[in-house]
């Protein structure tokens, strides 16, 4: 997952994710949005819709992306055990029906978008909670620091 290459400004939602990590874990906000380090640790950030028209949130909804992302979530839920799903925002939370809650963990909060981050994303502590779940099961914690 290469979310935002070096030299490209991180989008506002990602900046808010970094701000929450800082508040939750004390990790400094990085100067870039390259998330390859997270990907190597098994972190996947997945929006329900994978593209948008510039500056038009939701502009590519109901164009087929949901079929793909629903299939990815369903397959992960069926083939894996003990995944931690962070469902941020209503569209993500609607995906809970695709997840076997007997096999996986779900944490919910508002979306990190500047329009909704103050309605429950900030202060959700999902990053420390994720690591607490991993630690409880004897699994390596995620190093959320971006170098």
PDB file of N, CA, C and O in Angstrom, residues 58-132:
ATOM      1  N   UNK A  58     -17.337  11.299  -2.608  1.00  0.00           N
ATOM      2  CA  UNK A  58     -18.458  10.434  -2.960  1.00  0.00           C
ATOM      3  C   UNK A  58     -18.873  10.483  -4.424  1.00  0.00           C
ATOM      4  O   UNK A  58     -19.864   9.861  -4.798  1.00  0.00           O
ATOM      5  N   UNK A  59     -18.127  11.175  -5.253  1.00  0.00           N
ATOM      6  CA  UNK A  59     -18.536  11.356  -6.656  1.00  0.00           C
ATOM      7  C   UNK A  59     -18.502  10.065  -7.471  1.00  0.00           C
ATOM      8  O   UNK A  59     -19.129   9.996  -8.525  1.00  0.00           O
ATOM      9  N   UNK A  60     -17.789   9.043  -7.014  1.00  0.00           N
ATOM     10  CA  UNK A  60     -17.732   7.778  -7.751  1.00  0.00           C
ATOM     11  C   UNK A  60     -18.427   6.637  -7.018  1.00  0.00           C
ATOM     12  O   UNK A  60     -18.156   5.466  -7.294  1.00  0.00           O
ATOM     13  N   UNK A  61     -19.339   6.980  -6.137  1.00  0.00           N
ATOM     14  CA  UNK A  61     -20.129   5.938  -5.484  1.00  0.00           C
ATOM     15  C   UNK A  61     -21.087   5.316  -6.488  1.00  0.00           C
ATOM     16  O   UNK A  61     -21.505   5.958  -7.446  1.00  0.00           O
ATOM     17  N   UNK A  62     -21.403   4.043  -6.237  1.00  0.00           N
ATOM     18  CA  UNK A  62     -22.341   3.298  -7.082  1.00  0.00           C
ATOM     19  C   UNK A  62     -21.881   3.225  -8.546  1.00  0.00           C
ATOM     20  O   UNK A  62     -22.686   3.253  -9.467  1.00  0.00           O
ATOM     21  N   UNK A  63     -20.571   3.120  -8.718  1.00  0.00           N
ATOM     22  CA  UNK A  63     -20.015   2.955 -10.069  1.00  0.00           C
ATOM     23  C   UNK A  63     -19.296   1.611 -10.187  1.00  0.00           C
ATOM     24  O   UNK A  63     -18.578   1.378 -11.139  1.00  0.00           O
ATOM     25  N   UNK A  64     -19.432   0.760  -9.182  1.00  0.00           N
ATOM     26  CA  UNK A  64     -18.847  -0.576  -9.245  1.00  0.00           C
ATOM     27  C   UNK A  64     -17.771  -0.861  -8.215  1.00  0.00           C
ATOM     28  O   UNK A  64     -17.460  -2.022  -7.956  1.00  0.00           O
ATOM     29  N   UNK A  65     -17.185   0.182  -7.640  1.00  0.00           N
ATOM     30  CA  UNK A  65     -16.127  -0.051  -6.656  1.00  0.00           C
ATOM     31  C   UNK A  65     -16.635  -0.862  -5.473  1.00  0.00           C
ATOM     32  O   UNK A  65     -15.903  -1.698  -4.925  1.00  0.00           O
ATOM     33  N   UNK A  66     -17.866  -0.634  -5.062  1.00  0.00           N
ATOM     34  CA  UNK A  66     -18.404  -1.319  -3.887  1.00  0.00           C
ATOM     35  C   UNK A  66     -18.445  -2.830  -4.092  1.00  0.00           C
ATOM     36  O   UNK A  66     -18.246  -3.589  -3.133  1.00  0.00           O
ATOM     37  N   UNK A  67     -18.666  -3.269  -5.310  1.00  0.00           N
ATOM     38  CA  UNK A  67     -18.663  -4.711  -5.601  1.00  0.00           C
ATOM     39  C   UNK A  67     -17.279  -5.281  -5.302  1.00  0.00           C
ATOM     40  O   UNK A  67     -17.152  -6.331  -4.659  1.00  0.00           O
ATOM     41  N   UNK A  68     -16.268  -4.586  -5.755  1.00  0.00           N
ATOM     42  CA  UNK A  68     -14.887  -5.033  -5.527  1.00  0.00           C
ATOM     43  C   UNK A  68     -14.526  -5.003  -4.038  1.00  0.00           C
ATOM     44  O   UNK A  68     -14.010  -5.986  -3.506  1.00  0.00           O
ATOM     45  N   UNK A  69     -14.786  -3.876  -3.379  1.00  0.00           N
ATOM     46  CA  UNK A  69     -14.384  -3.765  -1.978  1.00  0.00           C
ATOM     47  C   UNK A  69     -15.197  -4.702  -1.083  1.00  0.00           C
ATOM     48  O   UNK A  69     -14.660  -5.268  -0.134  1.00  0.00           O
ATOM     49  N   UNK A  70     -16.471  -4.898  -1.396  1.00  0.00           N
ATOM     50  CA  UNK A  70     -17.273  -5.859  -0.629  1.00  0.00           C
ATOM     51  C   UNK A  70     -16.693  -7.267  -0.772  1.00  0.00           C
ATOM     52  O   UNK A  70     -16.618  -8.023   0.197  1.00  0.00           O
ATOM     53  N   UNK A  71     -16.284  -7.613  -1.984  1.00  0.00           N
ATOM     54  CA  UNK A  71     -15.696  -8.941  -2.216  1.00  0.00           C
ATOM     55  C   UNK A  71     -14.391  -9.100  -1.446  1.00  0.00           C
ATOM     56  O   UNK A  71     -14.129 -10.165  -0.866  1.00  0.00           O
ATOM     57  N   UNK A  72     -13.580  -8.052  -1.408  1.00  0.00           N
ATOM     58  CA  UNK A  72     -12.316  -8.119  -0.665  1.00  0.00           C
ATOM     59  C   UNK A  72     -12.571  -8.311   0.825  1.00  0.00           C
ATOM     60  O   UNK A  72     -11.935  -9.159   1.469  1.00  0.00           O
ATOM     61  N   UNK A  73     -13.502  -7.569   1.374  1.00  0.00           N
ATOM     62  CA  UNK A  73     -13.814  -7.687   2.803  1.00  0.00           C
ATOM     63  C   UNK A  73     -14.389  -9.060   3.115  1.00  0.00           C
ATOM     64  O   UNK A  73     -14.002  -9.711   4.094  1.00  0.00           O
ATOM     65  N   UNK A  74     -15.292  -9.530   2.271  1.00  0.00           N
ATOM     66  CA  UNK A  74     -15.908 -10.842   2.478  1.00  0.00           C
ATOM     67  C   UNK A  74     -14.857 -11.948   2.446  1.00  0.00           C
ATOM     68  O   UNK A  74     -14.845 -12.845   3.301  1.00  0.00           O
ATOM     69  N   UNK A  75     -13.964 -11.888   1.477  1.00  0.00           N
ATOM     70  CA  UNK A  75     -12.923 -12.914   1.354  1.00  0.00           C
ATOM     71  C   UNK A  75     -11.983 -12.887   2.562  1.00  0.00           C
ATOM     72  O   UNK A  75     -11.637 -13.932   3.111  1.00  0.00           O
ATOM     73  N   UNK A  76     -11.561 -11.693   2.982  1.00  0.00           N
ATOM     74  CA  UNK A  76     -10.707 -11.593   4.167  1.00  0.00           C
ATOM     75  C   UNK A  76     -11.405 -12.176   5.385  1.00  0.00           C
ATOM     76  O   UNK A  76     -10.807 -12.907   6.174  1.00  0.00           O
ATOM     77  N   UNK A  77     -12.673 -11.850   5.545  1.00  0.00           N
ATOM     78  CA  UNK A  77     -13.419 -12.347   6.700  1.00  0.00           C
ATOM     79  C   UNK A  77     -13.525 -13.870   6.696  1.00  0.00           C
ATOM     80  O   UNK A  77     -13.379 -14.508   7.743  1.00  0.00           O
ATOM     81  N   UNK A  78     -13.748 -14.449   5.536  1.00  0.00           N
ATOM     82  CA  UNK A  78     -13.909 -15.902   5.438  1.00  0.00           C
ATOM     83  C   UNK A  78     -12.590 -16.651   5.574  1.00  0.00           C
ATOM     84  O   UNK A  78     -12.530 -17.719   6.179  1.00  0.00           O
ATOM     85  N   UNK A  79     -11.512 -16.104   5.004  1.00  0.00           N
ATOM     86  CA  UNK A  79     -10.262 -16.845   4.928  1.00  0.00           C
ATOM     87  C   UNK A  79      -9.307 -16.589   6.084  1.00  0.00           C
ATOM     88  O   UNK A  79      -8.331 -17.327   6.224  1.00  0.00           O
ATOM     89  N   UNK A  80      -9.536 -15.581   6.866  1.00  0.00           N
ATOM     90  CA  UNK A  80      -8.624 -15.238   7.961  1.00  0.00           C
ATOM     91  C   UNK A  80      -9.347 -15.322   9.294  1.00  0.00           C
ATOM     92  O   UNK A  80     -10.573 -15.402   9.347  1.00  0.00           O
ATOM     93  N   UNK A  81      -8.569 -15.274  10.368  1.00  0.00           N
ATOM     94  CA  UNK A  81      -9.110 -15.271  11.728  1.00  0.00           C
ATOM     95  C   UNK A  81      -8.386 -14.188  12.505  1.00  0.00           C
ATOM     96  O   UNK A  81      -7.178 -13.993  12.343  1.00  0.00           O
ATOM     97  N   UNK A  82      -9.110 -13.471  13.340  1.00  0.00           N
ATOM     98  CA  UNK A  82      -8.491 -12.510  14.243  1.00  0.00           C
ATOM     99  C   UNK A  82      -8.097 -11.178  13.627  1.00  0.00           C
ATOM    100  O   UNK A  82      -7.266 -10.468  14.179  1.00  0.00           O
ATOM    101  N   UNK A  83      -8.713 -10.822  12.504  1.00  0.00           N
ATOM    102  CA  UNK A  83      -8.432  -9.516  11.924  1.00  0.00           C
ATOM    103  C   UNK A  83      -9.105  -8.430  12.753  1.00  0.00           C
ATOM    104  O   UNK A  83     -10.122  -8.663  13.396  1.00  0.00           O
ATOM    105  N   UNK A  84      -8.538  -7.252  12.698  1.00  0.00           N
ATOM    106  CA  UNK A  84      -9.102  -6.102  13.397  1.00  0.00           C
ATOM    107  C   UNK A  84      -9.556  -5.118  12.333  1.00  0.00           C
ATOM    108  O   UNK A  84      -8.736  -4.562  11.602  1.00  0.00           O
ATOM    109  N   UNK A  85     -10.868  -4.941  12.239  1.00  0.00           N
ATOM    110  CA  UNK A  85     -11.448  -4.026  11.265  1.00  0.00           C
ATOM    111  C   UNK A  85     -11.743  -2.704  11.958  1.00  0.00           C
ATOM    112  O   UNK A  85     -12.467  -2.671  12.957  1.00  0.00           O
ATOM    113  N   UNK A  86     -11.178  -1.623  11.438  1.00  0.00           N
ATOM    114  CA  UNK A  86     -11.447  -0.282  11.935  1.00  0.00           C
ATOM    115  C   UNK A  86     -12.438   0.341  10.962  1.00  0.00           C
ATOM    116  O   UNK A  86     -12.061   0.706   9.847  1.00  0.00           O
ATOM    117  N   UNK A  87     -13.672   0.420  11.370  1.00  0.00           N
ATOM    118  CA  UNK A  87     -14.725   0.913  10.483  1.00  0.00           C
ATOM    119  C   UNK A  87     -14.979   2.377  10.794  1.00  0.00           C
ATOM    120  O   UNK A  87     -15.620   2.720  11.787  1.00  0.00           O
ATOM    121  N   UNK A  88     -14.465   3.224   9.917  1.00  0.00           N
ATOM    122  CA  UNK A  88     -14.520   4.675  10.121  1.00  0.00           C
ATOM    123  C   UNK A  88     -15.552   5.279   9.190  1.00  0.00           C
ATOM    124  O   UNK A  88     -15.368   5.308   7.976  1.00  0.00           O
ATOM    125  N   UNK A  89     -16.630   5.772   9.751  1.00  0.00           N
ATOM    126  CA  UNK A  89     -17.686   6.412   8.982  1.00  0.00           C
ATOM    127  C   UNK A  89     -18.801   5.450   8.623  1.00  0.00           C
ATOM    128  O   UNK A  89     -18.669   4.229   8.731  1.00  0.00           O
ATOM    129  N   UNK A  90     -19.926   6.031   8.213  1.00  0.00           N
ATOM    130  CA  UNK A  90     -21.125   5.240   7.934  1.00  0.00           C
ATOM    131  C   UNK A  90     -20.923   4.225   6.819  1.00  0.00           C
ATOM    132  O   UNK A  90     -21.355   3.075   6.927  1.00  0.00           O
ATOM    133  N   UNK A  91     -20.258   4.627   5.716  1.00  0.00           N
ATOM    134  CA  UNK A  91     -20.063   3.680   4.618  1.00  0.00           C
ATOM    135  C   UNK A  91     -19.259   2.474   5.069  1.00  0.00           C
ATOM    136  O   UNK A  91     -19.566   1.341   4.705  1.00  0.00           O
ATOM    137  N   UNK A  92     -18.228   2.695   5.865  1.00  0.00           N
ATOM    138  CA  UNK A  92     -17.425   1.585   6.388  1.00  0.00           C
ATOM    139  C   UNK A  92     -18.250   0.742   7.360  1.00  0.00           C
ATOM    140  O   UNK A  92     -18.197  -0.494   7.329  1.00  0.00           O
ATOM    141  N   UNK A  93     -19.006   1.391   8.213  1.00  0.00           N
ATOM    142  CA  UNK A  93     -19.789   0.655   9.209  1.00  0.00           C
ATOM    143  C   UNK A  93     -20.883  -0.180   8.570  1.00  0.00           C
ATOM    144  O   UNK A  93     -21.274  -1.215   9.116  1.00  0.00           O
ATOM    145  N   UNK A  94     -21.345   0.223   7.398  1.00  0.00           N
ATOM    146  CA  UNK A  94     -22.306  -0.593   6.655  1.00  0.00           C
ATOM    147  C   UNK A  94     -21.691  -1.926   6.224  1.00  0.00           C
ATOM    148  O   UNK A  94     -22.416  -2.879   5.935  1.00  0.00           O
ATOM    149  N   UNK A  95     -20.364  -2.010   6.177  1.00  0.00           N
ATOM    150  CA  UNK A  95     -19.668  -3.239   5.768  1.00  0.00           C
ATOM    151  C   UNK A  95     -19.614  -4.280   6.886  1.00  0.00           C
ATOM    152  O   UNK A  95     -19.210  -5.416   6.659  1.00  0.00           O
ATOM    153  N   UNK A  96     -20.032  -3.901   8.084  1.00  0.00           N
ATOM    154  CA  UNK A  96     -19.993  -4.848   9.206  1.00  0.00           C
ATOM    155  C   UNK A  96     -20.757  -6.134   8.885  1.00  0.00           C
ATOM    156  O   UNK A  96     -20.381  -7.214   9.331  1.00  0.00           O
ATOM    157  N   UNK A  97     -21.801  -6.045   8.081  1.00  0.00           N
ATOM    158  CA  UNK A  97     -22.590  -7.235   7.736  1.00  0.00           C
ATOM    159  C   UNK A  97     -21.784  -8.249   6.929  1.00  0.00           C
ATOM    160  O   UNK A  97     -22.171  -9.412   6.845  1.00  0.00           O
ATOM    161  N   UNK A  98     -20.666  -7.826   6.355  1.00  0.00           N
ATOM    162  CA  UNK A  98     -19.812  -8.722   5.568  1.00  0.00           C
ATOM    163  C   UNK A  98     -18.761  -9.426   6.417  1.00  0.00           C
ATOM    164  O   UNK A  98     -18.043 -10.287   5.911  1.00  0.00           O
ATOM    165  N   UNK A  99     -18.663  -9.038   7.680  1.00  0.00           N
ATOM    166  CA  UNK A  99     -17.588  -9.512   8.560  1.00  0.00           C
ATOM    167  C   UNK A  99     -18.149 -10.488   9.581  1.00  0.00           C
ATOM    168  O   UNK A  99     -19.149 -10.207  10.248  1.00  0.00           O
ATOM    169  N   UNK A 100     -17.484 -11.623   9.725  1.00  0.00           N
ATOM    170  CA  UNK A 100     -17.861 -12.610  10.738  1.00  0.00           C
ATOM    171  C   UNK A 100     -17.363 -12.107  12.096  1.00  0.00           C
ATOM    172  O   UNK A 100     -16.174 -12.220  12.410  1.00  0.00           O
ATOM    173  N   UNK A 101     -18.267 -11.571  12.885  1.00  0.00           N
ATOM    174  CA  UNK A 101     -17.890 -10.963  14.169  1.00  0.00           C
ATOM    175  C   UNK A 101     -17.529 -12.011  15.225  1.00  0.00           C
ATOM    176  O   UNK A 101     -17.044 -11.645  16.295  1.00  0.00           O
ATOM    177  N   UNK A 102     -17.724 -13.280  14.927  1.00  0.00           N
ATOM    178  CA  UNK A 102     -17.281 -14.336  15.833  1.00  0.00           C
ATOM    179  C   UNK A 102     -15.794 -14.628  15.649  1.00  0.00           C
ATOM    180  O   UNK A 102     -15.154 -15.178  16.538  1.00  0.00           O
ATOM    181  N   UNK A 103     -15.247 -14.261  14.494  1.00  0.00           N
ATOM    182  CA  UNK A 103     -13.848 -14.532  14.167  1.00  0.00           C
ATOM    183  C   UNK A 103     -12.958 -13.301  14.218  1.00  0.00           C
ATOM    184  O   UNK A 103     -11.742 -13.428  14.243  1.00  0.00           O
ATOM    185  N   UNK A 104     -13.567 -12.116  14.155  1.00  0.00           N
ATOM    186  CA  UNK A 104     -12.797 -10.884  13.992  1.00  0.00           C
ATOM    187  C   UNK A 104     -13.220  -9.819  14.995  1.00  0.00           C
ATOM    188  O   UNK A 104     -14.269  -9.930  15.627  1.00  0.00           O
ATOM    189  N   UNK A 105     -12.418  -8.784  15.088  1.00  0.00           N
ATOM    190  CA  UNK A 105     -12.679  -7.649  15.967  1.00  0.00           C
ATOM    191  C   UNK A 105     -13.107  -6.462  15.112  1.00  0.00           C
ATOM    192  O   UNK A 105     -12.577  -6.262  14.023  1.00  0.00           O
ATOM    193  N   UNK A 106     -14.036  -5.677  15.644  1.00  0.00           N
ATOM    194  CA  UNK A 106     -14.488  -4.483  14.957  1.00  0.00           C
ATOM    195  C   UNK A 106     -14.436  -3.306  15.916  1.00  0.00           C
ATOM    196  O   UNK A 106     -14.961  -3.374  17.035  1.00  0.00           O
ATOM    197  N   UNK A 107     -13.777  -2.238  15.468  1.00  0.00           N
ATOM    198  CA  UNK A 107     -13.756  -0.973  16.199  1.00  0.00           C
ATOM    199  C   UNK A 107     -14.395   0.063  15.283  1.00  0.00           C
ATOM    200  O   UNK A 107     -14.072   0.124  14.097  1.00  0.00           O
ATOM    201  N   UNK A 108     -15.301   0.892  15.824  1.00  0.00           N
ATOM    202  CA  UNK A 108     -16.025   1.869  15.008  1.00  0.00           C
ATOM    203  C   UNK A 108     -15.782   3.288  15.508  1.00  0.00           C
ATOM    204  O   UNK A 108     -15.680   3.521  16.711  1.00  0.00           O
ATOM    205  N   UNK A 109     -15.739   4.197  14.562  1.00  0.00           N
ATOM    206  CA  UNK A 109     -15.631   5.630  14.865  1.00  0.00           C
ATOM    207  C   UNK A 109     -16.123   6.390  13.639  1.00  0.00           C
ATOM    208  O   UNK A 109     -16.335   5.810  12.569  1.00  0.00           O
ATOM    209  N   UNK A 110     -16.264   7.697  13.798  1.00  0.00           N
ATOM    210  CA  UNK A 110     -16.604   8.513  12.634  1.00  0.00           C
ATOM    211  C   UNK A 110     -15.423   8.523  11.668  1.00  0.00           C
ATOM    212  O   UNK A 110     -14.312   8.124  12.016  1.00  0.00           O
ATOM    213  N   UNK A 111     -15.661   9.002  10.478  1.00  0.00           N
ATOM    214  CA  UNK A 111     -14.622   9.064   9.444  1.00  0.00           C
ATOM    215  C   UNK A 111     -13.595  10.135   9.810  1.00  0.00           C
ATOM    216  O   UNK A 111     -13.949  11.153  10.412  1.00  0.00           O
ATOM    217  N   UNK A 112     -12.319   9.940   9.449  1.00  0.00           N
ATOM    218  CA  UNK A 112     -11.294  10.946   9.757  1.00  0.00           C
ATOM    219  C   UNK A 112     -11.333  12.189   8.866  1.00  0.00           C
ATOM    220  O   UNK A 112     -10.487  13.079   9.013  1.00  0.00           O
ATOM    221  N   UNK A 113     -12.299  12.294   8.002  1.00  0.00           N
ATOM    222  CA  UNK A 113     -12.443  13.484   7.157  1.00  0.00           C
ATOM    223  C   UNK A 113     -12.541  14.740   8.020  1.00  0.00           C
ATOM    224  O   UNK A 113     -13.103  14.699   9.121  1.00  0.00           O
ATOM    225  N   UNK A 114     -12.022  15.861   7.536  1.00  0.00           N
ATOM    226  CA  UNK A 114     -12.165  17.119   8.286  1.00  0.00           C
ATOM    227  C   UNK A 114     -13.625  17.461   8.590  1.00  0.00           C
ATOM    228  O   UNK A 114     -13.907  18.183   9.531  1.00  0.00           O
ATOM    229  N   UNK A 115     -14.563  16.932   7.811  1.00  0.00           N
ATOM    230  CA  UNK A 115     -15.983  17.204   8.026  1.00  0.00           C
ATOM    231  C   UNK A 115     -16.561  16.427   9.203  1.00  0.00           C
ATOM    232  O   UNK A 115     -17.602  16.808   9.734  1.00  0.00           O
ATOM    233  N   UNK A 116     -15.919  15.325   9.599  1.00  0.00           N
ATOM    234  CA  UNK A 116     -16.518  14.490  10.646  1.00  0.00           C
ATOM    235  C   UNK A 116     -15.557  14.040  11.738  1.00  0.00           C
ATOM    236  O   UNK A 116     -15.996  13.418  12.706  1.00  0.00           O
ATOM    237  N   UNK A 117     -14.291  14.336  11.616  1.00  0.00           N
ATOM    238  CA  UNK A 117     -13.298  13.829  12.575  1.00  0.00           C
ATOM    239  C   UNK A 117     -13.610  14.219  14.018  1.00  0.00           C
ATOM    240  O   UNK A 117     -13.336  13.461  14.944  1.00  0.00           O
ATOM    241  N   UNK A 118     -14.196  15.387  14.208  1.00  0.00           N
ATOM    242  CA  UNK A 118     -14.501  15.847  15.564  1.00  0.00           C
ATOM    243  C   UNK A 118     -15.785  15.220  16.123  1.00  0.00           C
ATOM    244  O   UNK A 118     -16.152  15.485  17.256  1.00  0.00           O
ATOM    245  N   UNK A 119     -16.440  14.376  15.340  1.00  0.00           N
ATOM    246  CA  UNK A 119     -17.659  13.700  15.795  1.00  0.00           C
ATOM    247  C   UNK A 119     -17.386  12.280  16.278  1.00  0.00           C
ATOM    248  O   UNK A 119     -18.274  11.442  16.242  1.00  0.00           O
ATOM    249  N   UNK A 120     -16.162  12.002  16.698  1.00  0.00           N
ATOM    250  CA  UNK A 120     -15.867  10.686  17.251  1.00  0.00           C
ATOM    251  C   UNK A 120     -14.615  10.014  16.744  1.00  0.00           C
ATOM    252  O   UNK A 120     -14.186   9.018  17.312  1.00  0.00           O
ATOM    253  N   UNK A 121     -14.037  10.521  15.661  1.00  0.00           N
ATOM    254  CA  UNK A 121     -12.765   9.921  15.245  1.00  0.00           C
ATOM    255  C   UNK A 121     -11.660  10.356  16.194  1.00  0.00           C
ATOM    256  O   UNK A 121     -10.930   9.511  16.725  1.00  0.00           O
ATOM    257  N   UNK A 122     -11.539  11.672  16.392  1.00  0.00           N
ATOM    258  CA  UNK A 122     -10.537  12.142  17.349  1.00  0.00           C
ATOM    259  C   UNK A 122     -10.939  11.643  18.740  1.00  0.00           C
ATOM    260  O   UNK A 122     -12.074  11.808  19.170  1.00  0.00           O
ATOM    261  N   UNK A 123     -10.001  10.971  19.367  1.00  0.00           N
ATOM    262  CA  UNK A 123     -10.253  10.406  20.688  1.00  0.00           C
ATOM    263  C   UNK A 123     -10.682   8.949  20.685  1.00  0.00           C
ATOM    264  O   UNK A 123     -10.875   8.354  21.741  1.00  0.00           O
ATOM    265  N   UNK A 124     -10.814   8.338  19.497  1.00  0.00           N
ATOM    266  CA  UNK A 124     -11.260   6.934  19.430  1.00  0.00           C
ATOM    267  C   UNK A 124     -10.197   5.957  19.931  1.00  0.00           C
ATOM    268  O   UNK A 124     -10.519   4.852  20.330  1.00  0.00           O
ATOM    269  N   UNK A 125      -8.934   6.349  19.859  1.00  0.00           N
ATOM    270  CA  UNK A 125      -7.809   5.540  20.335  1.00  0.00           C
ATOM    271  C   UNK A 125      -7.719   4.172  19.638  1.00  0.00           C
ATOM    272  O   UNK A 125      -7.274   3.190  20.214  1.00  0.00           O
ATOM    273  N   UNK A 126      -8.125   4.115  18.388  1.00  0.00           N
ATOM    274  CA  UNK A 126      -8.110   2.839  17.674  1.00  0.00           C
ATOM    275  C   UNK A 126      -6.721   2.250  17.491  1.00  0.00           C
ATOM    276  O   UNK A 126      -6.580   1.036  17.353  1.00  0.00           O
ATOM    277  N   UNK A 127      -5.697   3.079  17.513  1.00  0.00           N
ATOM    278  CA  UNK A 127      -4.345   2.575  17.270  1.00  0.00           C
ATOM    279  C   UNK A 127      -3.801   1.854  18.497  1.00  0.00           C
ATOM    280  O   UNK A 127      -3.258   0.750  18.381  1.00  0.00           O
ATOM    281  N   UNK A 128      -4.002   2.420  19.678  1.00  0.00           N
ATOM    282  CA  UNK A 128      -3.601   1.716  20.900  1.00  0.00           C
ATOM    283  C   UNK A 128      -4.517   0.519  21.151  1.00  0.00           C
ATOM    284  O   UNK A 128      -4.054  -0.531  21.609  1.00  0.00           O
ATOM    285  N   UNK A 129      -5.799   0.641  20.832  1.00  0.00           N
ATOM    286  CA  UNK A 129      -6.727  -0.484  21.021  1.00  0.00           C
ATOM    287  C   UNK A 129      -6.360  -1.647  20.104  1.00  0.00           C
ATOM    288  O   UNK A 129      -6.433  -2.811  20.518  1.00  0.00           O
ATOM    289  N   UNK A 130      -5.969  -1.343  18.875  1.00  0.00           N
ATOM    290  CA  UNK A 130      -5.522  -2.389  17.962  1.00  0.00           C
ATOM    291  C   UNK A 130      -4.321  -3.121  18.548  1.00  0.00           C
ATOM    292  O   UNK A 130      -4.285  -4.354  18.577  1.00  0.00           O
ATOM    293  N   UNK A 131      -3.364  -2.367  19.049  1.00  0.00           N
ATOM    294  CA  UNK A 131      -2.173  -2.992  19.620  1.00  0.00           C
ATOM    295  C   UNK A 131      -2.496  -3.778  20.887  1.00  0.00           C
ATOM    296  O   UNK A 131      -1.885  -4.820  21.142  1.00  0.00           O
ATOM    297  N   UNK A 132      -3.459  -3.328  21.673  1.00  0.00           N
ATOM    298  CA  UNK A 132      -3.871  -4.082  22.867  1.00  0.00           C
ATOM    299  C   UNK A 132      -4.444  -5.437  22.469  1.00  0.00           C
ATOM    300  O   UNK A 132      -4.151  -6.455  23.099  1.00  0.00           O
TER     301      UNK A 132
END
